[in-house]
CSV table of C-alpha atoms and ligand atoms in Angstrom, one decimal:
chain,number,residue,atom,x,y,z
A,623,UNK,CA,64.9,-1.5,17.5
A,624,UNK,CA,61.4,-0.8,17.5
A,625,UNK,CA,58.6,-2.8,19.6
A,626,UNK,CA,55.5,-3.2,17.1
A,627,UNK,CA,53.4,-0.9,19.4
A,628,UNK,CA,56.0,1.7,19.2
A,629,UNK,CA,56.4,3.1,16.0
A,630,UNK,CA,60.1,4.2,14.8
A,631,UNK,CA,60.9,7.9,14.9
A,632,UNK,CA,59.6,8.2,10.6
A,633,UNK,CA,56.7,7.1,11.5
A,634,UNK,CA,55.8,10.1,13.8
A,635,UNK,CA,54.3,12.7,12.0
A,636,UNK,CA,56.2,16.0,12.0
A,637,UNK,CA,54.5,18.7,13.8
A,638,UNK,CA,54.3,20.8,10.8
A,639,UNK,CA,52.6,18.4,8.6
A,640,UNK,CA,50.0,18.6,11.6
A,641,UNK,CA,49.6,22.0,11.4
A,642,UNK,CA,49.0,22.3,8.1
A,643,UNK,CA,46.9,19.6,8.3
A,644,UNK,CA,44.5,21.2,10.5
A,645,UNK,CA,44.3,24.6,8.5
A,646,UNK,CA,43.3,22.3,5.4
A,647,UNK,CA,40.7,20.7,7.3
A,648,UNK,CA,39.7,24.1,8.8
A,649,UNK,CA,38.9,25.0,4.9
A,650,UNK,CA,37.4,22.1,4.1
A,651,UNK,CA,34.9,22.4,7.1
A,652,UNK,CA,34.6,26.0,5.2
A,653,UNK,CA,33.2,24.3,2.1
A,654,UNK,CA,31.6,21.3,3.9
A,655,UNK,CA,29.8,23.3,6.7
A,656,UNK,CA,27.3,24.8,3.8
A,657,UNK,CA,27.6,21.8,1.8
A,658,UNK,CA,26.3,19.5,4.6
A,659,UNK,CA,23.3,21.7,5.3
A,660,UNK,CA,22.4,21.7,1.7
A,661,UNK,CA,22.4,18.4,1.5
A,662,UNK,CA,21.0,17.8,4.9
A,663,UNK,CA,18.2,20.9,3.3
A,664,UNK,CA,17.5,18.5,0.6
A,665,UNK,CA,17.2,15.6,2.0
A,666,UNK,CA,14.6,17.2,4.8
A,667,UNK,CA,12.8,18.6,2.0
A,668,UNK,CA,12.6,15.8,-0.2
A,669,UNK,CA,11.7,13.4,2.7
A,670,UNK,CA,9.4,16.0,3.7
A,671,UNK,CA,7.9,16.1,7.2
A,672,UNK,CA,5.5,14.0,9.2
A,673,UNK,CA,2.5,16.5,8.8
A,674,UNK,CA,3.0,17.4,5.1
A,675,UNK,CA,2.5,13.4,4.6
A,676,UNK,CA,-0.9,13.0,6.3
A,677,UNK,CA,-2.0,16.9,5.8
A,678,UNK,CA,-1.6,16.4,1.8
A,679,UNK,CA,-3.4,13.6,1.7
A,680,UNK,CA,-6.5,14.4,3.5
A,681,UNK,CA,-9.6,15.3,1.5
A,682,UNK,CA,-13.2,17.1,3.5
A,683,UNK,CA,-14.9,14.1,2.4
A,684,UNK,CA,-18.8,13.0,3.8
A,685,UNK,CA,-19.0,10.7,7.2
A,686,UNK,CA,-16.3,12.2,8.9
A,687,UNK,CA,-18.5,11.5,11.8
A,688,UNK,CA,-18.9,7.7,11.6
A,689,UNK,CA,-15.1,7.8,12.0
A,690,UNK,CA,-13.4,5.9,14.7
A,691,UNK,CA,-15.8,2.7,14.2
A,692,UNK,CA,-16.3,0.4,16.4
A,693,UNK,CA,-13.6,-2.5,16.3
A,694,UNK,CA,-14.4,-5.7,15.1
A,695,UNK,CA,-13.5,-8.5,17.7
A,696,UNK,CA,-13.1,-11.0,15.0
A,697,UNK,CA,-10.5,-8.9,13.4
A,698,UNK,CA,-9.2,-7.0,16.8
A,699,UNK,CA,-5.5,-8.1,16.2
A,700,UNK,CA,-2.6,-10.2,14.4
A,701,UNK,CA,0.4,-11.5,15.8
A,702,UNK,CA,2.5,-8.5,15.0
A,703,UNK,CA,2.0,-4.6,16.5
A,704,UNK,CA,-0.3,-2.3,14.2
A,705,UNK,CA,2.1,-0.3,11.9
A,706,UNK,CA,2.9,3.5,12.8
A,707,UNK,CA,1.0,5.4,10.3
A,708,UNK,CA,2.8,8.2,9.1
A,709,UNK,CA,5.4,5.5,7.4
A,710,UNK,CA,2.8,3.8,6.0
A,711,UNK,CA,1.7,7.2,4.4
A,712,UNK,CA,4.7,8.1,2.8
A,713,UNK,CA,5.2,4.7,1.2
A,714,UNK,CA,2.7,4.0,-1.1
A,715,UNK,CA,1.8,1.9,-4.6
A,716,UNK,CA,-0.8,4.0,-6.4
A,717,UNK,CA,0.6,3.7,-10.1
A,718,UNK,CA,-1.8,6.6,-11.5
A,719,UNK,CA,-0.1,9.4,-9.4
A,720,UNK,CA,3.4,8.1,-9.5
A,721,UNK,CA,6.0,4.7,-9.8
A,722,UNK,CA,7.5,5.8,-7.0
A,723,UNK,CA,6.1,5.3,-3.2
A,724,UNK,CA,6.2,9.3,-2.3
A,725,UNK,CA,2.6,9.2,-3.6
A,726,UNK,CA,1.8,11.9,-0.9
A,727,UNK,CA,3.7,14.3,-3.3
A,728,UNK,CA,1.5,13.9,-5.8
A,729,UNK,CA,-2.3,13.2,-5.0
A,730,UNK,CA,-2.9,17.1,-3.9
A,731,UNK,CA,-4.7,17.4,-7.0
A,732,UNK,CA,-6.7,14.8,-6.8
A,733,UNK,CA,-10.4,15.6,-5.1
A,734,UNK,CA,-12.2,12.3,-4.5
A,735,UNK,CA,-15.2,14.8,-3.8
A,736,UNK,CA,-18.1,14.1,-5.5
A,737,UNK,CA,-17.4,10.3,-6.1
A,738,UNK,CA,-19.6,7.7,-7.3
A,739,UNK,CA,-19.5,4.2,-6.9
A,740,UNK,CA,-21.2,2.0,-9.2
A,741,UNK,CA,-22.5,-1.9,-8.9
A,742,UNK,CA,-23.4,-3.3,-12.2
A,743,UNK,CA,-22.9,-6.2,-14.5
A,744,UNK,CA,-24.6,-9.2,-13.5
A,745,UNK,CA,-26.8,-8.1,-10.9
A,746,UNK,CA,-30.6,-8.0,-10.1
A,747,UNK,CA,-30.2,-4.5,-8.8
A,748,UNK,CA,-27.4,-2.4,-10.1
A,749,UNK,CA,-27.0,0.3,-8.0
A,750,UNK,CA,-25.1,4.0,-7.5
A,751,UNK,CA,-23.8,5.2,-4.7
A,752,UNK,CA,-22.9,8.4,-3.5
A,753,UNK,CA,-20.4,8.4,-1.0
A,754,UNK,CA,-22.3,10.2,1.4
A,755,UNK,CA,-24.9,6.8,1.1
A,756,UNK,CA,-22.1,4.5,0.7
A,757,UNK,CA,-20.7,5.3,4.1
A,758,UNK,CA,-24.3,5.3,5.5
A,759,UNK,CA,-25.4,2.1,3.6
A,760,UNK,CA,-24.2,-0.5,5.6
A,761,UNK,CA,-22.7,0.2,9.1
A,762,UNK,CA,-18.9,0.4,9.8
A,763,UNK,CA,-16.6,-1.2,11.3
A,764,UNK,CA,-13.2,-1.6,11.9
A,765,UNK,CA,-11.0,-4.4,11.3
A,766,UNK,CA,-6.9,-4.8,12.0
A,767,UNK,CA,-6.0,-6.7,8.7
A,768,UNK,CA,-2.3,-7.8,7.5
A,769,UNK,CA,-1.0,-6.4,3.9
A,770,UNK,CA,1.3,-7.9,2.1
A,771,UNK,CA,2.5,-6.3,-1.1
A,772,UNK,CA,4.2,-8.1,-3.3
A,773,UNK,CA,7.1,-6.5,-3.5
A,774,UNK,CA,8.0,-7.9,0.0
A,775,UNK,CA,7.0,-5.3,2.4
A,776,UNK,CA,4.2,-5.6,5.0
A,777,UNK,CA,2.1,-3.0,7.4
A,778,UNK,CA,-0.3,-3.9,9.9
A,779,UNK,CA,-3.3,-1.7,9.6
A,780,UNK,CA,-7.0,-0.5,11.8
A,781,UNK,CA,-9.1,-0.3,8.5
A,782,UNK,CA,-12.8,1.3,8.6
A,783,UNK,CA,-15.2,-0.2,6.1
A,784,UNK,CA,-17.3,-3.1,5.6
A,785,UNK,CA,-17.6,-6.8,4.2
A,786,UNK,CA,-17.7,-6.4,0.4
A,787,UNK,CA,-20.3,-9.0,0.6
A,788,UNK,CA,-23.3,-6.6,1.9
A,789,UNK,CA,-22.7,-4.4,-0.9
A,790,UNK,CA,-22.8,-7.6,-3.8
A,791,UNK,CA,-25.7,-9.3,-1.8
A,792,UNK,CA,-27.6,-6.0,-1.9
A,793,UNK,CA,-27.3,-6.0,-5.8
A,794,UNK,CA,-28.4,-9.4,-5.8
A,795,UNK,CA,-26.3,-11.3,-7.8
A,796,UNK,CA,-27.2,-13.8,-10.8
A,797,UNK,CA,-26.4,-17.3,-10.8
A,798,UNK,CA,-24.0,-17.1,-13.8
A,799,UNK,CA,-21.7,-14.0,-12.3
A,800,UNK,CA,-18.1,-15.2,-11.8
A,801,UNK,CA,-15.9,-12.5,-11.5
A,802,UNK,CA,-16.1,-8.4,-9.5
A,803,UNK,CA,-14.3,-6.0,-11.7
A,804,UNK,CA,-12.8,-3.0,-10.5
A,805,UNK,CA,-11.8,0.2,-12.9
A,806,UNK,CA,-11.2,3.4,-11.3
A,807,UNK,CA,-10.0,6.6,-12.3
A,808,UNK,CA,-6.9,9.2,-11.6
A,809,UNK,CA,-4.4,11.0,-13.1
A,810,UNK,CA,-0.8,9.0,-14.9
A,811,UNK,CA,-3.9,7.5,-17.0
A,812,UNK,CA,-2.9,9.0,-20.0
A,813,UNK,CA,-0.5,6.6,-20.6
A,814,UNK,CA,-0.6,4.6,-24.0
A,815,UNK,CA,2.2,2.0,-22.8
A,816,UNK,CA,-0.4,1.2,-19.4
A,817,UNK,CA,-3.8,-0.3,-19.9
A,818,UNK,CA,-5.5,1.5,-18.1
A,819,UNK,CA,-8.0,2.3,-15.7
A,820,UNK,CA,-7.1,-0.2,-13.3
A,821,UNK,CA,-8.9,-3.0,-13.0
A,822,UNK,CA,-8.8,-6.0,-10.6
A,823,UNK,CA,-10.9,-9.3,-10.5
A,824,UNK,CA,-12.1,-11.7,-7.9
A,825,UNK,CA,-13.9,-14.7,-8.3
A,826,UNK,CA,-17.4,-14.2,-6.6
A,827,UNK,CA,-17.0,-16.7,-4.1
A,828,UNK,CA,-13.7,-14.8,-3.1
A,829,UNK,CA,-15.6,-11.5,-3.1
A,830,UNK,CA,-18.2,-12.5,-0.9
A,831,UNK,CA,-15.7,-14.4,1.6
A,832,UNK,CA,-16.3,-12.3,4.9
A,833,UNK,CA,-12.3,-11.0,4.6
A,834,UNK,CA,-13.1,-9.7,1.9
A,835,UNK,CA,-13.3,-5.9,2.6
A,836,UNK,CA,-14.2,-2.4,1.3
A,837,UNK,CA,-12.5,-0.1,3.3
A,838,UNK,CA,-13.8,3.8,3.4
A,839,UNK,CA,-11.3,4.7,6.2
A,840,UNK,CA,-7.9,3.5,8.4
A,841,UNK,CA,-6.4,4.8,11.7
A,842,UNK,CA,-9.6,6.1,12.9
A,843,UNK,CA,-10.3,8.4,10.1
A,844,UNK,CA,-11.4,8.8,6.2
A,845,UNK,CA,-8.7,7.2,4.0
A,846,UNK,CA,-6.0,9.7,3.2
A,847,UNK,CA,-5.8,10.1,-0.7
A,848,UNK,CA,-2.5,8.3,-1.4
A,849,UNK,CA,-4.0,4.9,0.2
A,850,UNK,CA,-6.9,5.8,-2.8
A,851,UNK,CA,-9.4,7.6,-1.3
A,852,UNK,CA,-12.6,7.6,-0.8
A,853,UNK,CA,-13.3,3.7,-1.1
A,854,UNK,CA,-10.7,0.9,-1.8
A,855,UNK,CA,-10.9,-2.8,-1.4
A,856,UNK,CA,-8.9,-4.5,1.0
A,857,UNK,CA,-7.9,-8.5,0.6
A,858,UNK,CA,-6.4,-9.9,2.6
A,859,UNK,CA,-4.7,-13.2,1.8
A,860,UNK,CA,-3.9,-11.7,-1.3
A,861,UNK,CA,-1.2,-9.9,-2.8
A,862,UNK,CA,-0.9,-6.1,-2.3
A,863,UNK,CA,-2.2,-5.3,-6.2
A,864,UNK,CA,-5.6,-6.8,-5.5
A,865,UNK,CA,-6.3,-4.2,-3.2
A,866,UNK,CA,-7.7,-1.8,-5.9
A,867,UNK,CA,-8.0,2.2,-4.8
A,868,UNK,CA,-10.2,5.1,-5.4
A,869,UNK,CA,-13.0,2.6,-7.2
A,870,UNK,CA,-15.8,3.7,-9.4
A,871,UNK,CA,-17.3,0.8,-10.7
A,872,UNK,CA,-17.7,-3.1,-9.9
A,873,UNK,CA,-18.8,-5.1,-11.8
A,874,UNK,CA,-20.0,-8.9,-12.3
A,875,UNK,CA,-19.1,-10.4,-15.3
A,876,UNK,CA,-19.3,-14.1,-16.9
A,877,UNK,CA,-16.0,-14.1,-17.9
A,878,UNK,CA,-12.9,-13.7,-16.0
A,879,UNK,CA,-11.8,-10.0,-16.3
A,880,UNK,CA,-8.5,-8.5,-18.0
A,881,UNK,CA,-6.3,-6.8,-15.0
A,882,UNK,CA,-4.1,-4.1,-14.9
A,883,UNK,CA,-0.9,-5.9,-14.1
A,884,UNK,CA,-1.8,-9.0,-15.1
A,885,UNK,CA,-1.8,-7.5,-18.4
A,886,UNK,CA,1.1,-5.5,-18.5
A,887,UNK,CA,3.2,-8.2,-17.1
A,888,UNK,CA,1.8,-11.4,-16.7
A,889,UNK,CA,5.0,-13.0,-16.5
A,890,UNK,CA,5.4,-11.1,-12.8
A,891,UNK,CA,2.0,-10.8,-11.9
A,892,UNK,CA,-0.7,-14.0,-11.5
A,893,UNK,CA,-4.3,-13.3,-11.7
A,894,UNK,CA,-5.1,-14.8,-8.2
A,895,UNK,CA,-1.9,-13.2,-6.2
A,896,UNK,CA,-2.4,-15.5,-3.2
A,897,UNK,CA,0.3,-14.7,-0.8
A,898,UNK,CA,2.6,-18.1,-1.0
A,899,UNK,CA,5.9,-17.7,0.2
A,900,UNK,CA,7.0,-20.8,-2.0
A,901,UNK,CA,6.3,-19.6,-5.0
A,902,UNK,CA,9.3,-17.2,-6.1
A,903,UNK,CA,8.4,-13.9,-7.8
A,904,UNK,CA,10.6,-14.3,-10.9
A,905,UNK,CA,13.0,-11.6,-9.4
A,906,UNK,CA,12.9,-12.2,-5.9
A,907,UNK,CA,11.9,-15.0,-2.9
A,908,UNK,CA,8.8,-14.5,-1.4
A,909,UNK,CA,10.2,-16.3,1.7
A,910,UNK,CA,10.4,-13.2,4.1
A,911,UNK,CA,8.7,-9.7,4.1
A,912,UNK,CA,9.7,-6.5,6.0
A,913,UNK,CA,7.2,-4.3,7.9
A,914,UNK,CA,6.7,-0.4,7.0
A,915,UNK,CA,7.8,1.7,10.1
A,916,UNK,CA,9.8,-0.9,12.1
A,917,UNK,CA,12.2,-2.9,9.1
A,918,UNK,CA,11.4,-6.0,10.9
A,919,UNK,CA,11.6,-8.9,9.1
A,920,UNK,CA,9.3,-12.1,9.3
A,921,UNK,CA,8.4,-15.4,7.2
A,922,UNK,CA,5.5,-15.0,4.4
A,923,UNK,CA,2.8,-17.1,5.5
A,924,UNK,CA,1.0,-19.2,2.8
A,925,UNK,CA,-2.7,-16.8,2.8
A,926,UNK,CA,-1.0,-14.1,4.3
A,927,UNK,CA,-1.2,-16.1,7.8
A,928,UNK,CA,-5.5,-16.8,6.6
A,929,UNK,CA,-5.5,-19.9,5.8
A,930,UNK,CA,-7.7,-20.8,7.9
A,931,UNK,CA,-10.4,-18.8,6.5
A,932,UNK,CA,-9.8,-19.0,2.9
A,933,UNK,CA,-8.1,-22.1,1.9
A,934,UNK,CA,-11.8,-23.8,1.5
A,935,UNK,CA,-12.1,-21.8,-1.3
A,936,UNK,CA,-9.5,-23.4,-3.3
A,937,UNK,CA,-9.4,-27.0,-2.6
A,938,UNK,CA,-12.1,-28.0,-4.4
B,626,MTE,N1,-5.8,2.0,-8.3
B,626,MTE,C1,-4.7,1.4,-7.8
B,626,MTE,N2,-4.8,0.6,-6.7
B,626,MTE,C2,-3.8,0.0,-6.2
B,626,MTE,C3,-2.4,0.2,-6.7
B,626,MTE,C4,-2.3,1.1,-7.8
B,626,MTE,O1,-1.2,1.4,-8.3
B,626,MTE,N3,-3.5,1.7,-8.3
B,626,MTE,N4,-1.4,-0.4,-6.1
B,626,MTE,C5,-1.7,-1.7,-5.4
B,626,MTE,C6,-0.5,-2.2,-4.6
B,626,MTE,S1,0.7,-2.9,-5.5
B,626,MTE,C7,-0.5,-2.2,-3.3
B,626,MTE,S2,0.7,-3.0,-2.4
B,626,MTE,C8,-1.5,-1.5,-2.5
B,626,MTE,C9,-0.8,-0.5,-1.6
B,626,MTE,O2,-1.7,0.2,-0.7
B,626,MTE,P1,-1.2,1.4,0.1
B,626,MTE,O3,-0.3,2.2,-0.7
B,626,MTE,O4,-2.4,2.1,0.6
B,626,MTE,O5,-0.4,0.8,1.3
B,626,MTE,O6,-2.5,-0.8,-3.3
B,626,MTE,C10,-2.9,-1.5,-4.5
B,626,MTE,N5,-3.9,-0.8,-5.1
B,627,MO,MO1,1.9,-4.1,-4.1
């Protein structure tokens, strides 16, 4: 009798079933060999590489010498390491080149050179600016800010850019403006089914809160196009969608403003989008969020980890 660890003589494979074993897998490696590099072909081209990310998105836009700024030591770090950058290029959200994140592959087309950037509504001054004055306007600085999209993924990133503030106080702003639109322009805009341009809306007290930024650069240089060059805004505390790219035009308005996905689906989207890690998305917890780059995970903090700063503004 057989011990268990010693199989009975039918349960040896016969030699010749090994040898023909091998010349089959000796084919298959025939087949597979060219079928493995294909695939491995594809998926390196599809991925594509480091520099094709960043080089595809760069644009020879004005100010390139203002660029690294000086940091901000109010805003010199977070409790987590600043995100690589070249995952943070590759995954992007900018609906009007593409619904999926390889945004890079998309935005070659787009020349954010000459751009203008309006401020108008409800303001004493409207003003236009080029962006060769808009990066000279007020001076820049850097600031290491948390994003948190909504989706449940986060990035730490070194933006370049000022308080959004300077550029509403120096339109002076009336008494009876409440809300800052944002529309921009791009290219899935055609779209019947999407109301677009994009728009986003912040009440003015959240637009003049000091976090609440217009960035003109990141990582020590002009924003690459996918993270919607040549000026965005950046706010923090806030859900990723606030964060409008490429802008043309703000606005101050009496009324609250329609926004983009607040229109499309309002069910999903709120109009305010502060990060709460209580409050479910209606297909997924808001509880945790993974970083771009490194896959770790952490808890959502209620502000985005700003409460500190911005819960004033709604507790009245
Ligand atoms: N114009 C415009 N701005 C936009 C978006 C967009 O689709 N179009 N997506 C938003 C979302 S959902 C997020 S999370 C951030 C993503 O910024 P990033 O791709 O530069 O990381 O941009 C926001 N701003
Ligand atoms: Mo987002």
């Amino acid at each position: 009798m057989s011990e268990s660890w010693n199989p009975g003589e039918r349960e040896i494979t016969p030699e010749s079933a090994v040898l023909s074993r091998r010349r089959w897998l000796k084919r298959a490696g025939l087949i597979g060999v060219p079928a493995l590099a294909a695939g491995a072909g594809f998926w390196w081209w599809y991925r594509g590489s480091d520099q094709d990310v960043v080089n595809r998105g760069v644009y020879p836009g004005p100010g390139a010498d203002l660029y690294p700024a000086r940091r901000n030591a109010d805003f010199k770090e977070v409790d987590r390491e600043i995100s690589p950058e070249t995952p943070v290029a590759r995954y992007c959200n900018f609906y009007e080149f593409s619904k999926t994140k390889q945004v890079w592959r998309y935005v070659e087309p787009f020349q954010p050179v000459p751009w203008q950037l309006q401020v108008t509504g409800l303001v004493a001054k409207p003003k236009t600016y080029d962006q060769d004055t808009l990066v000279r306007a007020f001076p820049l600085e850097e600031r290491v800010y948390r994003h948190r999209c909504v989706e449940a993924w986060a990035m730490v990133v070194p933006w370049t850019g000022f308080a959004l503030a300077k550029l509403i106080r120096a339109a002076g702003p009336l008494p009876e403006a409440r809300f800052v639109d944002r529309p921009q322009e791009a290219s899935r805009q055609a779209s019947r089914l999407e109301p677009w341009p994009y728009t986003e809306g912040l009440t003015l007290a959240e637009a003049t809160h000091e976090l609440a930024f217009i960035a003109t650069g990141m990582y020590g240089h002009p924003l690459l196009k996918q993270h919607g060059a040549p000026v965005r805004l950046v706010v923090r505390w806030k859900y990723g969608y606030k964060s409008a790219k490429s802008i043309v035009r703000i606005e101050l308005t009496e009324e609250k403003p329609a926004t983009f996905w607040n229109t499309l689906v309002p069910w999903e989207y709120d109009c305010q989008a502060n990060v709460n890690p209580e409050v479910r998305h209606p297909r997924w917890s808001q509880a945790r969020e993974w970083m771009l780059g490194t896959g770790e995970v952490y808890e959502t903090q209620i502000y985005n980890g700003y409460g500190e700063w911005v819960a004033g503004l709604y507790n009245s």
